[in-house]
């Protein structure tokens, strides 16, 4: 696969705040790259630099093998950007919104009409083309925002958290549309803080934290060290706070690797193939610990993030 974007040592500081702090990653033609990181990781700042809205303080960006600075106009014509904050005209029809954004790229006449209708069809809003966005649900506005970004048929589409605060149906629609666009040949950067989304949508994942890349790979590569791991989260009834003791007794059970305590739950990391849940529960009962409920998870990106940063992705 051909490298179509190369980012090296990218930096953007807001006074002492290192929003982007020496970021490196590449984008390959035809892939969906999931850019995952908690709020404040620097994802939007990165996207805004990549889309030429913001200027970096340092580092280099090469699109299609040439530096962005020497090739700005061409790059802009090949990019579609779906910003984190909706950019729509609430009081003009959906069709006119898409038409406006597509016409900024110099598309005219019959081609413009075809592209606008195709983009609206693509996001499932063709029958709403004459309605105004102010009458739309949050999910429909997000979809219209995407239509505005794809009507000029960009080579690279960059989406910044396109599913925040919308209903599950619109979310699925958006994820499916993005996969379809990739099949049609668009290369995609998909930014989110939802681990579940990058897991289902990405060919490759870059995990960002505090302005830097902390991991990069396919989902299988990232989970390589966790494929034998299972985490039981056991919620204990601890209203009176009597279980503040140690949980060393659990380590006598075969397979257990780590035990940590959250407010009202124990997180027990264990080897996946060892059947030890009955023994865990029995030990807890023996120690007069009342279990209220529990969950069980196999290796996931949350665990990768926790291992690399010592924090939860969702914090
Ligand atoms: P993300 O998109 O991953 O949530 P952002 O790129 O929005 O992260 O922000 C990264 C950091 O930069 C945060 O600490 C944020 O508060 C800060 N930041 C972002 N934009 C500005 C700005 N215009 N002025 C000052 N600080 C900013
Ligand atoms: Mg953001």
mmCIF file with all atom_site columns, N, CA and C and ligand atoms in Angstrom, residues 38-40 42-45 84 160-161 191, ligand 2:
data_model
loop_
_atom_site.group_PDB
_atom_site.id
_atom_site.type_symbol
_atom_site.label_atom_id
_atom_site.label_alt_id
_atom_site.label_comp_id
_atom_site.label_asym_id
_atom_site.label_entity_id
_atom_site.label_seq_id
_atom_site.pdbx_PDB_ins_code
_atom_site.Cartn_x
_atom_site.Cartn_y
_atom_site.Cartn_z
_atom_site.occupancy
_atom_site.B_iso_or_equiv
_atom_site.pdbx_formal_charge
_atom_site.auth_seq_id
_atom_site.auth_comp_id
_atom_site.auth_asym_id
_atom_site.auth_atom_id
_atom_site.pdbx_PDB_model_num
ATOM   1  N  N   . UNK A 1 38  ? -8.331  9.661  24.589 1.00 0.00 ? 38  UNK A N   1
ATOM   2  C  CA  . UNK A 1 38  ? -9.320  10.264 25.491 1.00 0.00 ? 38  UNK A CA  1
ATOM   3  C  C   . UNK A 1 38  ? -9.522  11.748 25.171 1.00 0.00 ? 38  UNK A C   1
ATOM   4  N  N   . UNK A 1 39  ? -10.518 12.356 25.768 1.00 0.00 ? 39  UNK A N   1
ATOM   5  C  CA  . UNK A 1 39  ? -10.727 13.791 25.567 1.00 0.00 ? 39  UNK A CA  1
ATOM   6  C  C   . UNK A 1 39  ? -9.472  14.545 25.991 1.00 0.00 ? 39  UNK A C   1
ATOM   7  N  N   . UNK A 1 40  ? -9.076  15.483 25.158 1.00 0.00 ? 40  UNK A N   1
ATOM   8  C  CA  . UNK A 1 40  ? -7.892  16.283 25.487 1.00 0.00 ? 40  UNK A CA  1
ATOM   9  C  C   . UNK A 1 40  ? -6.590  15.677 24.987 1.00 0.00 ? 40  UNK A C   1
ATOM   10 N  N   . UNK A 1 42  ? -5.475  15.519 22.053 1.00 0.00 ? 42  UNK A N   1
ATOM   11 C  CA  . UNK A 1 42  ? -4.874  16.294 20.963 1.00 0.00 ? 42  UNK A CA  1
ATOM   12 C  C   . UNK A 1 42  ? -5.370  15.866 19.586 1.00 0.00 ? 42  UNK A C   1
ATOM   13 N  N   . UNK A 1 43  ? -6.433  15.097 19.556 1.00 0.00 ? 43  UNK A N   1
ATOM   14 C  CA  . UNK A 1 43  ? -6.943  14.586 18.274 1.00 0.00 ? 43  UNK A CA  1
ATOM   15 C  C   . UNK A 1 43  ? -7.434  15.730 17.382 1.00 0.00 ? 43  UNK A C   1
ATOM   16 N  N   . UNK A 1 44  ? -8.299  16.588 17.924 1.00 0.00 ? 44  UNK A N   1
ATOM   17 C  CA  . UNK A 1 44  ? -8.855  17.661 17.094 1.00 0.00 ? 44  UNK A CA  1
ATOM   18 C  C   . UNK A 1 44  ? -7.772  18.644 16.654 1.00 0.00 ? 44  UNK A C   1
ATOM   19 N  N   . UNK A 1 45  ? -6.842  18.925 17.557 1.00 0.00 ? 45  UNK A N   1
ATOM   20 C  CA  . UNK A 1 45  ? -5.748  19.822 17.173 1.00 0.00 ? 45  UNK A CA  1
ATOM   21 C  C   . UNK A 1 45  ? -4.999  19.208 15.985 1.00 0.00 ? 45  UNK A C   1
ATOM   22 N  N   . UNK A 1 84  ? -15.471 18.274 14.303 1.00 0.00 ? 84  UNK A N   1
ATOM   23 C  CA  . UNK A 1 84  ? -16.128 17.823 15.532 1.00 0.00 ? 84  UNK A CA  1
ATOM   24 C  C   . UNK A 1 84  ? -17.378 18.669 15.816 1.00 0.00 ? 84  UNK A C   1
ATOM   25 N  N   . UNK A 1 160 ? -13.911 13.843 12.582 1.00 0.00 ? 160 UNK A N   1
ATOM   26 C  CA  . UNK A 1 160 ? -13.551 14.103 13.975 1.00 0.00 ? 160 UNK A CA  1
ATOM   27 C  C   . UNK A 1 160 ? -14.753 13.830 14.875 1.00 0.00 ? 160 UNK A C   1
ATOM   28 N  N   . UNK A 1 161 ? -14.726 12.708 15.550 1.00 0.00 ? 161 UNK A N   1
ATOM   29 C  CA  . UNK A 1 161 ? -15.778 12.292 16.491 1.00 0.00 ? 161 UNK A CA  1
ATOM   30 C  C   . UNK A 1 161 ? -17.182 12.458 15.902 1.00 0.00 ? 161 UNK A C   1
ATOM   31 N  N   . UNK A 1 191 ? -11.560 9.676  13.818 1.00 0.00 ? 191 UNK A N   1
ATOM   32 C  CA  . UNK A 1 191 ? -11.143 10.069 15.159 1.00 0.00 ? 191 UNK A CA  1
ATOM   33 C  C   . UNK A 1 191 ? -12.251 9.823  16.168 1.00 0.00 ? 191 UNK A C   1
HETATM 34 MG MG1 . LIG B 2 .   ? -11.663 16.561 19.801 1.00 0.00 ? 2   LIG B MG1 1
#
